Amino acid sequence: MSVPISIQAEAPLEAHRRLNSSAAIASIAVAAGLVAVKGWAAWSTGSTAMLGSLADTGLDLIASLVTLAGVWVAAQPDDAKHRFGHGKAEALAAMVQVTLISISALMLAARAIEQYLAGGRTAAAGEGIVVSLAAMVATLVLLAWQRHVIRRTGSLAIATDHVHYQSDLLLNLAVIAALALDQYAGIAGSDPLFGLAIAAWLGWGAWGASQRAIDQLMDKEWPQEKKDRFIEVASRHPELLGMHDLRTRTSGNRDFVQFHVWVDPNMTISAAHKVMDEIEARLRREFPDVEMLIHPDPEGLIDEEGMAAEQVLPQAEEAE
């Protein structure tokens, strides 16, 4: 008789929620301050590159608000309608951010082409350069805190927000270069060309940031090296005779895995349950925040077809 056994690791969700919220609030504060100073600088300089920087920061502010909402929803405990939790709210928040970045890139590219064709020039380069340097300092501080939070929580929404602000560093450097080349070196057209380069960089960043969010929304399997490590730890138990139908996925900062194992068909349910407990203890030491569903089968039973029937334990494959 096969009895599914559900094992849920107790993750420090409240601590993760506080860290993720602090990172989201910090990014909102930085973005709001930068919108104000970059708005003044864009008006003073007439620079397309600075305008692009302003547009990106404005969307960063909106994206950070979305991030805060996403991490708050993701941190909510399981309920009757969401038994697997709310972790995918982070992936949804990340996709909203990707959409905003893409819109920003398209609008900036259109503005840069328009200014290039019109032959527009910039002004007040000194003020624009000072604002960009100040923005870089604020961004570096924020990035340091976000990296700390990502290491602790693995938040997808914060990681996507982190991508935005990483690109801001290069964006501000591009603004400085565009202003200096246009006014101090007298190279006409440099500002809109840098604006186009910034638009391309934003588009590339949006593409990269979308991949991890899509992977979570589509329940992509764990990386192969992580799965191999999981299998290796499970295989250490001497009474584990086979393992198949291994399925893995990630939702927010929570991992889920389910699999079938072979045990001695003469075991009682109580004895099989004891083996499952021992396997759980081994796995939990290596994978403390993973929710597992283990289904014991009598040795040799395969009631699935296709990939689900594939044996994943090395010794099981050799025995065949």
Short mmCIF file of C-alpha atoms in Angstrom, two decimals:
data_model
loop_
_atom_site.label_atom_id
_atom_site.label_comp_id
_atom_site.label_asym_id
_atom_site.label_seq_id
_atom_site.Cartn_x
_atom_site.Cartn_y
_atom_site.Cartn_z
CA MET A 1 0.00 0.00 0.00
CA SER A 2 1.46 3.34 -1.07
CA VAL A 3 1.01 6.26 1.29
CA PRO A 4 2.09 9.80 0.30
CA ILE A 5 4.00 11.54 3.05
CA SER A 6 4.10 15.36 3.05
CA ILE A 7 7.14 17.00 4.61
CA GLN A 8 7.36 20.79 4.89
CA ALA A 9 10.45 22.59 6.07
CA GLU A 10 9.75 25.57 8.28
CA ALA A 11 11.27 28.55 6.47
CA PRO A 12 11.95 31.83 8.27
CA LEU A 13 9.25 33.58 6.24
CA GLU A 14 8.80 36.50 8.63
CA ALA A 15 12.52 37.35 8.62
CA HIS A 16 12.57 37.10 4.83
CA ARG A 17 9.51 39.34 4.61
CA ARG A 18 11.17 42.04 6.72
CA LEU A 19 14.39 41.94 4.70
CA ASN A 20 12.59 42.00 1.35
CA SER A 21 10.35 44.85 2.48
CA SER A 22 13.34 46.86 3.70
CA ALA A 23 15.07 46.47 0.33
CA ALA A 24 11.90 47.49 -1.55
CA ILE A 25 11.36 50.55 0.68
CA ALA A 26 15.01 51.57 0.29
CA SER A 27 14.73 51.39 -3.51
CA ILE A 28 11.54 53.49 -3.41
CA ALA A 29 13.26 56.16 -1.31
CA VAL A 30 16.32 56.27 -3.60
CA ALA A 31 14.22 56.36 -6.78
CA ALA A 32 11.97 59.15 -5.46
CA GLY A 33 14.97 61.32 -4.59
CA LEU A 34 16.64 60.67 -7.95
CA VAL A 35 13.47 61.48 -9.89
CA ALA A 36 13.45 64.94 -8.31
CA VAL A 37 17.09 65.81 -9.02
CA LYS A 38 17.16 64.21 -12.48
CA GLY A 39 13.98 66.06 -13.43
CA TRP A 40 15.73 69.32 -12.66
CA ALA A 41 18.88 68.19 -14.50
CA ALA A 42 16.95 67.09 -17.62
CA TRP A 43 15.20 70.47 -17.74
CA SER A 44 18.51 72.33 -17.26
CA THR A 45 20.60 70.39 -19.78
CA GLY A 46 18.10 69.44 -22.48
CA SER A 47 20.02 66.16 -22.75
CA THR A 48 18.34 63.12 -24.28
CA ALA A 49 20.67 60.89 -22.30
CA MET A 50 19.65 62.65 -19.07
CA LEU A 51 16.00 62.43 -20.12
CA GLY A 52 16.51 58.70 -20.63
CA SER A 53 18.06 58.46 -17.19
CA LEU A 54 15.08 60.34 -15.73
CA ALA A 55 12.60 58.07 -17.55
CA ASP A 56 14.41 54.98 -16.33
CA THR A 57 14.46 56.24 -12.74
CA GLY A 58 10.77 57.17 -12.91
CA LEU A 59 9.95 53.65 -14.02
CA ASP A 60 12.29 52.33 -11.35
CA LEU A 61 10.13 54.13 -8.81
CA ILE A 62 6.97 52.51 -10.17
CA ALA A 63 8.73 49.14 -10.40
CA SER A 64 9.93 49.42 -6.80
CA LEU A 65 6.35 50.06 -5.67
CA VAL A 66 5.33 46.94 -7.59
CA THR A 67 8.22 45.06 -5.96
CA LEU A 68 7.04 46.08 -2.49
CA ALA A 69 3.55 44.81 -3.29
CA GLY A 70 4.98 41.60 -4.75
CA VAL A 71 7.18 40.73 -1.78
CA TRP A 72 4.34 41.54 0.62
CA VAL A 73 1.92 39.20 -1.17
CA ALA A 74 4.59 36.50 -1.56
CA ALA A 75 5.25 36.56 2.20
CA GLN A 76 1.63 35.79 3.08
CA PRO A 77 1.14 32.34 4.62
CA ASP A 78 -0.58 29.49 2.80
CA ASP A 79 -4.36 29.65 2.84
CA ALA A 80 -7.28 27.53 1.70
CA LYS A 81 -7.11 28.91 -1.86
CA HIS A 82 -3.31 28.95 -2.16
CA ARG A 83 -2.00 25.76 -0.58
CA PHE A 84 1.40 26.19 -2.24
CA GLY A 85 1.76 29.71 -0.88
CA HIS A 86 1.93 33.03 -2.72
CA GLY A 87 5.55 32.92 -3.93
CA LYS A 88 4.69 33.45 -7.59
CA ALA A 89 3.59 36.98 -6.76
CA GLU A 90 7.30 37.82 -6.96
CA ALA A 91 7.52 36.46 -10.50
CA LEU A 92 4.44 38.46 -11.49
CA ALA A 93 5.97 41.61 -9.97
CA ALA A 94 9.17 40.92 -11.90
CA MET A 95 7.23 40.65 -15.17
CA VAL A 96 5.53 44.00 -14.49
CA GLN A 97 8.98 45.51 -14.01
CA VAL A 98 10.20 43.95 -17.26
CA THR A 99 7.25 45.47 -19.11
CA LEU A 100 7.99 48.92 -17.70
CA ILE A 101 11.67 48.68 -18.63
CA SER A 102 10.76 47.66 -22.18
CA ILE A 103 8.40 50.61 -22.57
CA SER A 104 11.06 52.95 -21.25
CA ALA A 105 13.62 51.62 -23.75
CA LEU A 106 11.26 52.10 -26.71
CA MET A 107 10.30 55.64 -25.72
CA LEU A 108 13.92 56.62 -25.16
CA ALA A 109 14.99 55.21 -28.52
CA ALA A 110 12.27 57.21 -30.28
CA ARG A 111 13.33 60.40 -28.48
CA ALA A 112 17.02 59.83 -29.30
CA ILE A 113 16.29 59.32 -33.02
CA GLU A 114 14.14 62.46 -33.06
CA GLN A 115 16.87 64.57 -31.44
CA TYR A 116 19.59 63.16 -33.68
CA LEU A 117 17.64 64.05 -36.81
CA ALA A 118 16.86 67.53 -35.46
CA GLY A 119 20.51 68.18 -34.55
CA GLY A 120 19.73 69.25 -30.96
CA ARG A 121 22.50 70.13 -28.51
CA THR A 122 22.78 70.02 -24.70
CA ALA A 123 23.47 72.71 -22.09
CA ALA A 124 24.64 73.01 -18.46
CA ALA A 125 26.86 69.95 -18.61
CA GLY A 126 28.39 70.64 -15.19
CA GLU A 127 25.07 70.41 -13.38
CA GLY A 128 24.13 67.25 -15.24
CA ILE A 129 27.44 65.57 -14.42
CA VAL A 130 27.16 66.44 -10.70
CA VAL A 131 23.62 65.01 -10.57
CA SER A 132 24.76 61.82 -12.31
CA LEU A 133 27.67 61.35 -9.87
CA ALA A 134 25.35 61.84 -6.89
CA ALA A 135 22.94 59.31 -8.42
CA MET A 136 25.76 56.78 -8.75
CA VAL A 137 26.73 57.12 -5.08
CA ALA A 138 23.11 56.61 -3.94
CA THR A 139 22.73 53.66 -6.30
CA LEU A 140 25.90 51.95 -5.02
CA VAL A 141 24.62 52.14 -1.44
CA LEU A 142 21.27 50.68 -2.48
CA LEU A 143 22.90 47.88 -4.51
CA ALA A 144 24.99 46.85 -1.51
CA TRP A 145 21.88 46.44 0.65
CA GLN A 146 19.98 44.63 -2.09
CA ARG A 147 22.84 42.13 -2.53
CA HIS A 148 22.72 41.41 1.20
CA VAL A 149 18.96 40.82 1.08
CA ILE A 150 19.17 38.61 -2.03
CA ARG A 151 21.83 36.43 -0.39
CA ARG A 152 19.59 35.97 2.65
CA THR A 153 16.19 35.51 0.98
CA GLY A 154 16.72 34.65 -2.69
CA SER A 155 13.87 37.02 -3.60
CA LEU A 156 13.17 37.11 -7.36
CA ALA A 157 11.43 40.49 -7.17
CA ILE A 158 14.35 42.10 -5.32
CA ALA A 159 16.81 40.43 -7.72
CA THR A 160 14.96 41.94 -10.70
CA ASP A 161 14.93 45.33 -9.00
CA HIS A 162 18.67 44.85 -8.44
CA VAL A 163 19.13 44.46 -12.21
CA HIS A 164 17.46 47.85 -12.74
CA TYR A 165 19.82 49.64 -10.43
CA GLN A 166 22.88 47.85 -11.76
CA SER A 167 22.00 49.20 -15.20
CA ASP A 168 21.56 52.65 -13.63
CA LEU A 169 25.29 52.76 -12.88
CA LEU A 170 26.18 52.34 -16.55
CA LEU A 171 23.33 54.63 -17.53
CA ASN A 172 24.67 57.47 -15.36
CA LEU A 173 28.17 56.92 -16.73
CA ALA A 174 26.71 57.18 -20.23
CA VAL A 175 25.00 60.45 -19.32
CA ILE A 176 28.29 61.89 -18.06
CA ALA A 177 30.09 60.80 -21.24
CA ALA A 178 27.33 62.18 -23.48
CA LEU A 179 27.34 65.59 -21.80
CA ALA A 180 31.13 65.82 -21.79
CA LEU A 181 31.49 64.82 -25.45
CA ASP A 182 28.67 67.08 -26.62
CA GLN A 183 29.72 70.26 -24.76
CA TYR A 184 33.39 69.96 -23.88
CA ALA A 185 34.63 67.98 -26.88
CA GLY A 186 32.14 69.53 -29.31
CA ILE A 187 31.14 66.19 -30.88
CA ALA A 188 27.68 66.78 -32.31
CA GLY A 189 25.23 63.90 -32.10
CA SER A 190 26.97 62.15 -29.22
CA ASP A 191 24.10 62.75 -26.80
CA PRO A 192 21.34 61.08 -28.87
CA LEU A 193 23.71 58.24 -29.80
CA PHE A 194 24.36 57.57 -26.13
CA GLY A 195 20.60 57.75 -25.64
CA LEU A 196 20.17 54.99 -28.22
CA ALA A 197 22.88 52.93 -26.52
CA ILE A 198 21.10 53.33 -23.18
CA ALA A 199 17.80 52.23 -24.78
CA ALA A 200 19.50 49.11 -26.17
CA TRP A 201 21.03 48.36 -22.75
CA LEU A 202 17.62 48.70 -21.06
CA GLY A 203 16.06 46.36 -23.63
CA TRP A 204 18.78 43.76 -23.08
CA GLY A 205 18.34 44.03 -19.32
CA ALA A 206 14.58 43.54 -19.67
CA TRP A 207 15.13 40.38 -21.73
CA GLY A 208 17.54 38.93 -19.19
CA ALA A 209 15.35 39.82 -16.20
CA SER A 210 12.32 38.16 -17.80
CA GLN A 211 13.94 34.73 -18.08
CA ARG A 212 14.02 33.82 -14.39
CA ALA A 213 10.48 35.09 -13.84
CA ILE A 214 9.22 33.03 -16.77
CA ASP A 215 11.05 29.98 -15.44
CA GLN A 216 9.20 30.27 -12.12
CA LEU A 217 5.81 30.91 -13.72
CA MET A 218 6.34 27.87 -15.96
CA ASP A 219 7.53 25.68 -13.04
CA LYS A 220 10.92 25.01 -14.60
CA GLU A 221 12.92 22.20 -13.01
CA TRP A 222 15.84 22.94 -10.69
CA PRO A 223 19.31 23.30 -12.24
CA GLN A 224 20.77 19.86 -12.95
CA GLU A 225 23.60 20.21 -10.42
CA LYS A 226 21.08 20.96 -7.65
CA LYS A 227 18.96 17.95 -8.62
CA ASP A 228 22.04 15.72 -8.73
CA ARG A 229 23.00 16.85 -5.23
CA PHE A 230 19.46 16.14 -3.96
CA ILE A 231 19.52 12.65 -5.45
CA GLU A 232 22.98 11.94 -4.05
CA VAL A 233 21.92 12.87 -0.51
CA ALA A 234 18.73 10.76 -0.75
CA SER A 235 20.63 7.76 -2.11
CA ARG A 236 22.75 7.46 1.05
CA HIS A 237 19.94 5.65 2.87
CA PRO A 238 20.59 1.88 2.64
CA GLU A 239 16.89 0.93 2.48
CA LEU A 240 16.14 3.26 -0.43
CA LEU A 241 16.02 0.77 -3.33
CA GLY A 242 14.95 3.09 -6.14
CA MET A 243 13.74 6.60 -6.88
CA HIS A 244 11.63 7.87 -9.77
CA ASP A 245 9.07 10.48 -10.82
CA LEU A 246 11.28 13.25 -9.36
CA ARG A 247 9.70 16.66 -9.96
CA THR A 248 11.07 19.99 -8.78
CA ARG A 249 10.09 23.64 -9.00
CA THR A 250 10.62 27.02 -7.33
CA SER A 251 8.05 29.59 -6.26
CA GLY A 252 9.40 32.86 -4.85
CA ASN A 253 12.02 31.86 -2.29
CA ARG A 254 10.51 28.43 -1.67
CA ASP A 255 11.52 25.19 -3.38
CA PHE A 256 9.18 22.24 -3.90
CA VAL A 257 10.05 18.63 -4.74
CA GLN A 258 8.10 15.39 -5.01
CA PHE A 259 9.27 11.88 -5.83
CA HIS A 260 8.50 8.16 -5.52
CA VAL A 261 10.86 5.74 -3.78
CA TRP A 262 11.14 1.95 -3.74
CA VAL A 263 11.28 0.15 -0.41
CA ASP A 264 11.11 -3.51 0.62
CA PRO A 265 7.58 -4.70 -0.36
CA ASN A 266 7.36 -6.70 2.88
CA MET A 267 7.67 -3.57 5.03
CA THR A 268 4.76 -2.46 7.15
CA ILE A 269 3.40 1.06 6.65
CA SER A 270 4.97 1.98 9.98
CA ALA A 271 8.40 0.74 8.92
CA ALA A 272 8.14 2.49 5.54
CA HIS A 273 7.16 5.69 7.31
CA LYS A 274 10.25 5.39 9.50
CA VAL A 275 12.44 5.09 6.40
CA MET A 276 10.77 8.20 4.93
CA ASP A 277 11.48 10.09 8.16
CA GLU A 278 15.15 9.12 7.99
CA ILE A 279 15.41 10.17 4.33
CA GLU A 280 13.72 13.44 5.25
CA ALA A 281 16.22 14.12 8.03
CA ARG A 282 19.16 13.60 5.66
CA LEU A 283 17.65 15.85 3.00
CA ARG A 284 16.60 18.57 5.40
CA ARG A 285 20.19 19.03 6.60
CA GLU A 286 21.24 19.84 3.03
CA PHE A 287 18.01 21.47 1.81
CA PRO A 288 16.44 23.12 4.90
CA ASP A 289 13.82 25.26 3.11
CA VAL A 290 12.45 22.69 0.66
CA GLU A 291 8.90 21.36 0.88
CA MET A 292 8.88 17.66 -0.02
CA LEU A 293 6.24 15.12 -0.93
CA ILE A 294 7.55 11.52 -0.81
CA HIS A 295 5.50 8.59 -2.12
CA PRO A 296 6.75 5.11 -1.08
CA ASP A 297 6.23 2.20 -3.50
CA PRO A 298 7.06 -1.52 -3.11
CA GLU A 299 10.28 -2.35 -4.95
CA GLY A 300 9.77 -2.88 -8.66
CA LEU A 301 6.41 -1.11 -8.90
CA ILE A 302 6.21 1.41 -11.74
CA ASP A 303 2.70 2.67 -12.32
CA GLU A 304 3.74 5.66 -14.43
CA GLU A 305 4.85 6.06 -18.02
CA GLY A 306 7.41 8.16 -19.84
CA MET A 307 9.73 10.42 -17.86
CA ALA A 308 7.92 9.66 -14.58
CA ALA A 309 9.06 6.02 -14.77
CA GLU A 310 12.74 6.94 -15.14
CA GLN A 311 14.92 5.66 -12.31
CA VAL A 312 17.20 8.42 -11.02
CA LEU A 313 19.29 6.56 -8.44
CA PRO A 314 22.65 5.43 -9.91
CA GLN A 315 22.49 2.05 -8.19
CA ALA A 316 19.00 1.43 -9.56
CA GLU A 317 20.19 2.12 -13.10
CA GLU A 318 23.19 -0.18 -12.66
CA ALA A 319 20.99 -2.97 -11.28
CA GLU A 320 18.93 -2.91 -14.45
#
